Amino acid sequence: NAGVTQTPKFQVLKTGQSMTLQCAQDMNHEYMSWYRQDPGMGLRLIHYSVGAGITDQGEVPNGYNVSRSTTEDFPLRLLSAAPSQTSVYFCASRFNYGYTFGSGTRLTVV
Amino acid sequence: SQELEQSPQSLIVQEGKNLTINCTSSKTLYGLYWYKQKYGEGLIFLMMLQKGGEEKSHEKITAKLDEKKQQSSLHITASQPSHAGIYLCGADIQGGSEKLVFGKGTKLTVNP
């Protein structure tokens, strides 16, 4: 098992550009989620999914879109990047007794 | 999230010393998770606690859940430089929800 794989690891965007952060897991986990981590703020939930075709908003969903067409993939789309979206993004999937996280995507919006 | 407060925010200890990190919730805890993060890396799952009074250990790390106090403590015995990093607690405070909230983390430095 590769666990939770996130791509890219680093990305620099210009304000107004759009992009998709990829997240894939090969453990057949139903639940997946996206968090952002900012200094002094901890981890905050952006969106989550309890299975293919089902998504819901977390604490900070504005400016982000998600879809879940397969169990394996849960991409996060930034519609029009803003400097406030500069952050480290983590994808996670749930197993029986916890959540496993990807290694993160460090995004800078200039 | 303000719903989970971790203390202390940072901790510097000498190798071999014991230490405790606390995670206190303003709401009922339905599940409490401890993670370790090295700078610039992902989160490593340590353990999950669900029942009041539950205690789990992994190598030299022990975590307990005090349901009445809505608090969990993480205790490291005989700390080593390899224990250094940021410790994060996360919790389900809605009951059966997948919407975890996290504390801001405790930065641990272990000096040799």
PDB file of C-alpha atoms in Angstrom:
ATOM      1  CA  ASN A   1       0.000   0.000   0.000  1.00  0.00           C
ATOM      2  CA  ALA A   2       1.251   3.453  -0.863  1.00  0.00           C
ATOM      3  CA  GLY A   3      -1.049   5.042   1.731  1.00  0.00           C
ATOM      4  CA  VAL A   4      -2.263   8.559   0.934  1.00  0.00           C
ATOM      5  CA  THR A   5      -0.445  10.177  -1.979  1.00  0.00           C
ATOM      6  CA  GLN A   6      -0.574  13.915  -2.590  1.00  0.00           C
ATOM      7  CA  THR A   7       0.685  15.760  -5.634  1.00  0.00           C
ATOM      8  CA  PRO A   8       2.309  18.137  -6.183  1.00  0.00           C
ATOM      9  CA  LYS A   9       4.514  18.613  -3.101  1.00  0.00           C
ATOM     10  CA  PHE A  10       5.142  22.270  -3.876  1.00  0.00           C
ATOM     11  CA  GLN A  11       3.285  24.787  -6.019  1.00  0.00           C
ATOM     12  CA  VAL A  12       3.473  28.516  -6.656  1.00  0.00           C
ATOM     13  CA  LEU A  13       0.418  30.182  -8.169  1.00  0.00           C
ATOM     14  CA  LYS A  14      -0.373  33.688  -9.250  1.00  0.00           C
ATOM     15  CA  THR A  15      -3.456  35.363  -7.845  1.00  0.00           C
ATOM     16  CA  GLY A  16      -6.492  34.408  -9.879  1.00  0.00           C
ATOM     17  CA  GLN A  17      -5.078  31.178 -11.264  1.00  0.00           C
ATOM     18  CA  SER A  18      -6.850  27.898 -10.715  1.00  0.00           C
ATOM     19  CA  MET A  19      -5.366  24.525  -9.927  1.00  0.00           C
ATOM     20  CA  THR A  20      -6.170  21.077  -8.604  1.00  0.00           C
ATOM     21  CA  LEU A  21      -4.413  19.393  -5.717  1.00  0.00           C
ATOM     22  CA  GLN A  22      -4.466  15.655  -6.167  1.00  0.00           C
ATOM     23  CA  CYS A  23      -5.067  13.088  -3.437  1.00  0.00           C
ATOM     24  CA  ALA A  24      -5.204   9.336  -3.924  1.00  0.00           C
ATOM     25  CA  GLN A  25      -5.366   6.369  -1.570  1.00  0.00           C
ATOM     26  CA  ASP A  26      -5.115   2.685  -2.324  1.00  0.00           C
ATOM     27  CA  MET A  27      -6.562   1.339   0.929  1.00  0.00           C
ATOM     28  CA  ASN A  28     -10.220   1.358  -0.133  1.00  0.00           C
ATOM     29  CA  HIS A  29     -11.091   3.855   2.599  1.00  0.00           C
ATOM     30  CA  GLU A  30     -14.529   5.374   2.295  1.00  0.00           C
ATOM     31  CA  TYR A  31     -13.817   8.561   4.189  1.00  0.00           C
ATOM     32  CA  MET A  32     -11.411  11.198   2.886  1.00  0.00           C
ATOM     33  CA  SER A  33     -10.837  14.797   3.844  1.00  0.00           C
ATOM     34  CA  TRP A  34      -8.803  17.919   3.114  1.00  0.00           C
ATOM     35  CA  TYR A  35      -7.206  20.161   5.724  1.00  0.00           C
ATOM     36  CA  ARG A  36      -5.149  23.275   5.573  1.00  0.00           C
ATOM     37  CA  GLN A  37      -2.450  24.029   8.110  1.00  0.00           C
ATOM     38  CA  ASP A  38      -1.457  27.600   8.877  1.00  0.00           C
ATOM     39  CA  PRO A  39       0.956  28.944  11.504  1.00  0.00           C
ATOM     40  CA  GLY A  40      -0.868  29.604  14.767  1.00  0.00           C
ATOM     41  CA  MET A  41      -4.127  28.176  13.416  1.00  0.00           C
ATOM     42  CA  GLY A  42      -3.585  24.453  13.529  1.00  0.00           C
ATOM     43  CA  LEU A  43      -5.314  22.148  11.077  1.00  0.00           C
ATOM     44  CA  ARG A  44      -8.685  23.237   9.710  1.00  0.00           C
ATOM     45  CA  LEU A  45     -11.083  21.050   7.769  1.00  0.00           C
ATOM     46  CA  ILE A  46     -11.908  22.279   4.258  1.00  0.00           C
ATOM     47  CA  HIS A  47     -14.086  19.549   2.753  1.00  0.00           C
ATOM     48  CA  TYR A  48     -14.676  15.890   3.386  1.00  0.00           C
ATOM     49  CA  SER A  49     -16.279  12.882   1.730  1.00  0.00           C
ATOM     50  CA  VAL A  50     -17.845   9.790   3.265  1.00  0.00           C
ATOM     51  CA  GLY A  51     -17.847   7.878  -0.008  1.00  0.00           C
ATOM     52  CA  ALA A  52     -17.922   8.152  -3.768  1.00  0.00           C
ATOM     53  CA  GLY A  53     -20.416  10.779  -4.878  1.00  0.00           C
ATOM     54  CA  ILE A  54     -20.823  12.260  -1.389  1.00  0.00           C
ATOM     55  CA  THR A  55     -19.037  15.398  -0.227  1.00  0.00           C
ATOM     56  CA  ASP A  56     -19.666  18.003   2.445  1.00  0.00           C
ATOM     57  CA  GLN A  57     -18.202  21.240   3.722  1.00  0.00           C
ATOM     58  CA  GLY A  58     -15.878  21.592   6.649  1.00  0.00           C
ATOM     59  CA  GLU A  59     -14.883  24.630   8.637  1.00  0.00           C
ATOM     60  CA  VAL A  60     -13.240  26.680   5.840  1.00  0.00           C
ATOM     61  CA  PRO A  61     -14.749  25.648   2.463  1.00  0.00           C
ATOM     62  CA  ASN A  62     -14.889  29.014   0.678  1.00  0.00           C
ATOM     63  CA  GLY A  63     -12.743  29.205  -2.434  1.00  0.00           C
ATOM     64  CA  TYR A  64     -12.422  25.428  -2.737  1.00  0.00           C
ATOM     65  CA  ASN A  65     -14.301  22.753  -4.667  1.00  0.00           C
ATOM     66  CA  VAL A  66     -14.186  18.991  -4.322  1.00  0.00           C
ATOM     67  CA  SER A  67     -15.687  15.973  -6.030  1.00  0.00           C
ATOM     68  CA  ARG A  68     -15.441  12.243  -5.367  1.00  0.00           C
ATOM     69  CA  SER A  69     -16.065  10.196  -8.462  1.00  0.00           C
ATOM     70  CA  THR A  70     -14.104   7.168  -7.241  1.00  0.00           C
ATOM     71  CA  THR A  71     -13.208   5.742  -3.840  1.00  0.00           C
ATOM     72  CA  GLU A  72      -9.520   6.218  -4.569  1.00  0.00           C
ATOM     73  CA  ASP A  73      -9.365   9.882  -5.557  1.00  0.00           C
ATOM     74  CA  PHE A  74     -10.399  13.096  -3.840  1.00  0.00           C
ATOM     75  CA  PRO A  75      -9.058  16.172  -5.667  1.00  0.00           C
ATOM     76  CA  LEU A  76      -9.238  19.677  -4.223  1.00  0.00           C
ATOM     77  CA  ARG A  77      -9.778  22.525  -6.670  1.00  0.00           C
ATOM     78  CA  LEU A  78      -8.853  26.129  -6.104  1.00  0.00           C
ATOM     79  CA  LEU A  79     -11.154  28.138  -8.321  1.00  0.00           C
ATOM     80  CA  SER A  80      -9.382  31.510  -8.278  1.00  0.00           C
ATOM     81  CA  ALA A  81      -6.328  31.483  -6.043  1.00  0.00           C
ATOM     82  CA  ALA A  82      -5.888  34.229  -3.476  1.00  0.00           C
ATOM     83  CA  PRO A  83      -2.887  35.028  -1.241  1.00  0.00           C
ATOM     84  CA  SER A  84      -5.018  33.969   1.759  1.00  0.00           C
ATOM     85  CA  GLN A  85      -4.917  30.440   0.375  1.00  0.00           C
ATOM     86  CA  THR A  86      -1.165  30.240   0.881  1.00  0.00           C
ATOM     87  CA  SER A  87      -0.898  27.262   3.185  1.00  0.00           C
ATOM     88  CA  VAL A  88       0.104  23.647   3.559  1.00  0.00           C
ATOM     89  CA  TYR A  89      -2.663  21.303   2.462  1.00  0.00           C
ATOM     90  CA  PHE A  90      -3.105  17.799   3.821  1.00  0.00           C
ATOM     91  CA  CYS A  91      -5.324  15.039   2.587  1.00  0.00           C
ATOM     92  CA  ALA A  92      -6.405  12.281   4.956  1.00  0.00           C
ATOM     93  CA  SER A  93      -8.316   9.028   4.814  1.00  0.00           C
ATOM     94  CA  ARG A  94      -9.920   7.135   7.681  1.00  0.00           C
ATOM     95  CA  PHE A  95      -9.068   3.633   8.747  1.00  0.00           C
ATOM     96  CA  ASN A  96     -10.549   1.621  11.626  1.00  0.00           C
ATOM     97  CA  TYR A  97      -9.000   3.447  14.511  1.00  0.00           C
ATOM     98  CA  GLY A  98      -7.628   6.670  13.101  1.00  0.00           C
ATOM     99  CA  TYR A  99      -6.806   8.829  10.131  1.00  0.00           C
ATOM    100  CA  THR A 100      -3.780   8.557   7.880  1.00  0.00           C
ATOM    101  CA  PHE A 101      -2.427  11.719   6.320  1.00  0.00           C
ATOM    102  CA  GLY A 102      -0.563  12.439   3.135  1.00  0.00           C
ATOM    103  CA  SER A 103       2.769  14.260   3.170  1.00  0.00           C
ATOM    104  CA  GLY A 104       1.196  17.565   2.191  1.00  0.00           C
ATOM    105  CA  THR A 105       1.245  20.143  -0.583  1.00  0.00           C
ATOM    106  CA  ARG A 106       2.915  23.450   0.175  1.00  0.00           C
ATOM    107  CA  LEU A 107       1.090  26.130  -1.830  1.00  0.00           C
ATOM    108  CA  THR A 108       2.188  29.723  -2.229  1.00  0.00           C
ATOM    109  CA  VAL A 109      -0.075  32.254  -3.932  1.00  0.00           C
ATOM    110  CA  VAL A 110       1.677  35.431  -5.051  1.00  0.00           C
TER     111      VAL A 110
ATOM    112  CA  SER B   1      -9.523  25.425  16.617  1.00  0.00           C
ATOM    113  CA  GLN B   2     -10.404  27.131  19.912  1.00  0.00           C
ATOM    114  CA  GLU B   3     -12.439  24.078  20.770  1.00  0.00           C
ATOM    115  CA  LEU B   4      -9.258  22.176  21.514  1.00  0.00           C
ATOM    116  CA  GLU B   5      -6.560  23.804  23.576  1.00  0.00           C
ATOM    117  CA  GLN B   6      -3.124  22.292  23.872  1.00  0.00           C
ATOM    118  CA  SER B   7      -0.638  23.100  26.577  1.00  0.00           C
ATOM    119  CA  PRO B   8       2.098  23.952  26.683  1.00  0.00           C
ATOM    120  CA  GLN B   9       2.572  25.573  23.274  1.00  0.00           C
ATOM    121  CA  SER B  10       6.229  24.632  23.355  1.00  0.00           C
ATOM    122  CA  LEU B  11       8.441  22.547  25.568  1.00  0.00           C
ATOM    123  CA  ILE B  12      12.209  22.177  25.843  1.00  0.00           C
ATOM    124  CA  VAL B  13      13.508  19.245  27.855  1.00  0.00           C
ATOM    125  CA  GLN B  14      16.798  17.537  28.477  1.00  0.00           C
ATOM    126  CA  GLU B  15      17.214  14.052  27.060  1.00  0.00           C
ATOM    127  CA  GLY B  16      16.066  11.468  29.556  1.00  0.00           C
ATOM    128  CA  LYS B  17      13.458  13.659  31.221  1.00  0.00           C
ATOM    129  CA  ASN B  18       9.762  12.862  31.357  1.00  0.00           C
ATOM    130  CA  LEU B  19       7.175  15.262  30.015  1.00  0.00           C
ATOM    131  CA  THR B  20       3.426  15.696  29.639  1.00  0.00           C
ATOM    132  CA  ILE B  21       1.358  17.469  26.993  1.00  0.00           C
ATOM    133  CA  ASN B  22      -2.297  18.245  27.601  1.00  0.00           C
ATOM    134  CA  CYS B  23      -5.241  18.599  25.262  1.00  0.00           C
ATOM    135  CA  THR B  24      -8.441  20.089  26.688  1.00  0.00           C
ATOM    136  CA  SER B  25     -11.772  20.323  24.934  1.00  0.00           C
ATOM    137  CA  SER B  26     -14.561  22.821  25.508  1.00  0.00           C
ATOM    138  CA  LYS B  27     -17.025  20.177  24.325  1.00  0.00           C
ATOM    139  CA  THR B  28     -17.675  16.488  24.902  1.00  0.00           C
ATOM    140  CA  LEU B  29     -15.004  14.244  23.460  1.00  0.00           C
ATOM    141  CA  TYR B  30     -16.262  11.351  21.369  1.00  0.00           C
ATOM    142  CA  GLY B  31     -12.858  10.337  20.068  1.00  0.00           C
ATOM    143  CA  LEU B  32      -9.401  11.781  20.637  1.00  0.00           C
ATOM    144  CA  TYR B  33      -6.422  11.329  18.324  1.00  0.00           C
ATOM    145  CA  TRP B  34      -2.763  12.066  18.892  1.00  0.00           C
ATOM    146  CA  TYR B  35      -0.380  12.784  16.035  1.00  0.00           C
ATOM    147  CA  LYS B  36       3.274  13.702  15.709  1.00  0.00           C
ATOM    148  CA  GLN B  37       4.571  15.974  12.970  1.00  0.00           C
ATOM    149  CA  LYS B  38       8.142  16.631  11.986  1.00  0.00           C
ATOM    150  CA  TYR B  39       8.737  20.082  10.547  1.00  0.00           C
ATOM    151  CA  GLY B  40       7.691  20.230   6.891  1.00  0.00           C
ATOM    152  CA  GLU B  41       6.316  16.707   6.904  1.00  0.00           C
ATOM    153  CA  GLY B  42       3.006  14.932   7.267  1.00  0.00           C
ATOM    154  CA  LEU B  43       1.264  13.739  10.400  1.00  0.00           C
ATOM    155  CA  ILE B  44       2.166  10.412  11.955  1.00  0.00           C
ATOM    156  CA  PHE B  45      -0.658   8.663  13.791  1.00  0.00           C
ATOM    157  CA  LEU B  46       0.234   7.792  17.392  1.00  0.00           C
ATOM    158  CA  MET B  47      -2.976   6.562  19.003  1.00  0.00           C
ATOM    159  CA  MET B  48      -6.719   6.982  19.385  1.00  0.00           C
ATOM    160  CA  LEU B  49      -8.690   7.105  22.617  1.00  0.00           C
ATOM    161  CA  GLN B  50     -12.436   6.714  22.775  1.00  0.00           C
ATOM    162  CA  LYS B  51     -13.562   5.721  26.230  1.00  0.00           C
ATOM    163  CA  GLY B  52     -13.250   7.641  29.442  1.00  0.00           C
ATOM    164  CA  GLY B  53     -10.362   6.352  31.477  1.00  0.00           C
ATOM    165  CA  GLU B  54      -8.811   4.678  28.479  1.00  0.00           C
ATOM    166  CA  GLU B  55      -5.035   4.553  28.409  1.00  0.00           C
ATOM    167  CA  LYS B  56      -2.825   3.435  25.553  1.00  0.00           C
ATOM    168  CA  SER B  57       0.910   3.113  25.184  1.00  0.00           C
ATOM    169  CA  HIS B  58       3.265   2.946  22.267  1.00  0.00           C
ATOM    170  CA  GLU B  59       6.909   2.453  23.127  1.00  0.00           C
ATOM    171  CA  LYS B  60       7.663   5.260  25.606  1.00  0.00           C
ATOM    172  CA  ILE B  61       4.565   7.305  24.842  1.00  0.00           C
ATOM    173  CA  THR B  62       1.391   6.927  26.919  1.00  0.00           C
ATOM    174  CA  ALA B  63      -1.897   8.725  26.361  1.00  0.00           C
ATOM    175  CA  LYS B  64      -4.882   8.894  28.681  1.00  0.00           C
ATOM    176  CA  LEU B  65      -8.428  10.181  28.283  1.00  0.00           C
ATOM    177  CA  ASP B  66     -10.210  11.829  31.211  1.00  0.00           C
ATOM    178  CA  GLU B  67     -13.841  11.979  30.154  1.00  0.00           C
ATOM    179  CA  LYS B  68     -14.975  14.089  33.109  1.00  0.00           C
ATOM    180  CA  LYS B  69     -12.361  16.759  32.528  1.00  0.00           C
ATOM    181  CA  GLN B  70     -12.758  16.477  28.728  1.00  0.00           C
ATOM    182  CA  GLN B  71      -9.040  16.241  28.583  1.00  0.00           C
ATOM    183  CA  SER B  72      -6.334  13.970  27.250  1.00  0.00           C
ATOM    184  CA  SER B  73      -2.718  13.862  28.301  1.00  0.00           C
ATOM    185  CA  LEU B  74       0.275  12.551  26.393  1.00  0.00           C
ATOM    186  CA  HIS B  75       3.196  11.443  28.523  1.00  0.00           C
ATOM    187  CA  ILE B  76       6.680  10.675  27.258  1.00  0.00           C
ATOM    188  CA  THR B  77       8.999   8.739  29.523  1.00  0.00           C
ATOM    189  CA  ALA B  78      12.765   9.145  29.287  1.00  0.00           C
ATOM    190  CA  SER B  79      12.619  11.478  26.296  1.00  0.00           C
ATOM    191  CA  GLN B  80      15.028  11.082  23.383  1.00  0.00           C
ATOM    192  CA  PRO B  81      15.996  13.454  20.555  1.00  0.00           C
ATOM    193  CA  SER B  82      13.863  11.280  18.254  1.00  0.00           C
ATOM    194  CA  HIS B  83      10.786  12.414  20.196  1.00  0.00           C
ATOM    195  CA  ALA B  84      11.279  15.990  19.031  1.00  0.00           C
ATOM    196  CA  GLY B  85       8.573  17.434  16.805  1.00  0.00           C
ATOM    197  CA  ILE B  86       5.108  18.909  16.978  1.00  0.00           C
ATOM    198  CA  TYR B  87       2.429  16.937  18.797  1.00  0.00           C
ATOM    199  CA  LEU B  88      -1.130  17.509  17.676  1.00  0.00           C
ATOM    200  CA  CYS B  89      -4.367  16.375  19.211  1.00  0.00           C
ATOM    201  CA  GLY B  90      -7.505  16.024  17.117  1.00  0.00           C
ATOM    202  CA  ALA B  91     -11.007  15.176  18.231  1.00  0.00           C
ATOM    203  CA  ASP B  92     -14.516  14.321  17.211  1.00  0.00           C
ATOM    204  CA  ILE B  93     -16.631  16.719  19.272  1.00  0.00           C
ATOM    205  CA  GLN B  94     -19.917  16.161  17.470  1.00  0.00           C
ATOM    206  CA  GLY B  95     -20.388  12.466  18.114  1.00  0.00           C
ATOM    207  CA  GLY B  96     -19.999  10.151  15.145  1.00  0.00           C
ATOM    208  CA  SER B  97     -18.936  13.039  12.952  1.00  0.00           C
ATOM    209  CA  GLU B  98     -16.017  12.909  10.602  1.00  0.00           C
ATOM    210  CA  LYS B  99     -15.410  16.616  11.201  1.00  0.00           C
ATOM    211  CA  LEU B 100     -12.286  16.473  13.311  1.00  0.00           C
ATOM    212  CA  VAL B 101     -11.033  19.586  15.028  1.00  0.00           C
ATOM    213  CA  PHE B 102      -7.389  19.972  15.956  1.00  0.00           C
ATOM    214  CA  GLY B 103      -5.408  21.801  18.573  1.00  0.00           C
ATOM    215  CA  LYS B 104      -2.665  24.180  17.507  1.00  0.00           C
ATOM    216  CA  GLY B 105       0.066  21.784  18.502  1.00  0.00           C
ATOM    217  CA  THR B 106       2.859  21.529  21.062  1.00  0.00           C
ATOM    218  CA  LYS B 107       6.408  21.934  19.807  1.00  0.00           C
ATOM    219  CA  LEU B 108       8.777  19.606  21.651  1.00  0.00           C
ATOM    220  CA  THR B 109      12.544  20.069  21.644  1.00  0.00           C
ATOM    221  CA  VAL B 110      14.740  17.451  23.287  1.00  0.00           C
ATOM    222  CA  ASN B 111      18.296  18.537  23.953  1.00  0.00           C
ATOM    223  CA  PRO B 112      20.986  15.832  24.034  1.00  0.00           C
TER     224      PRO B 112
END
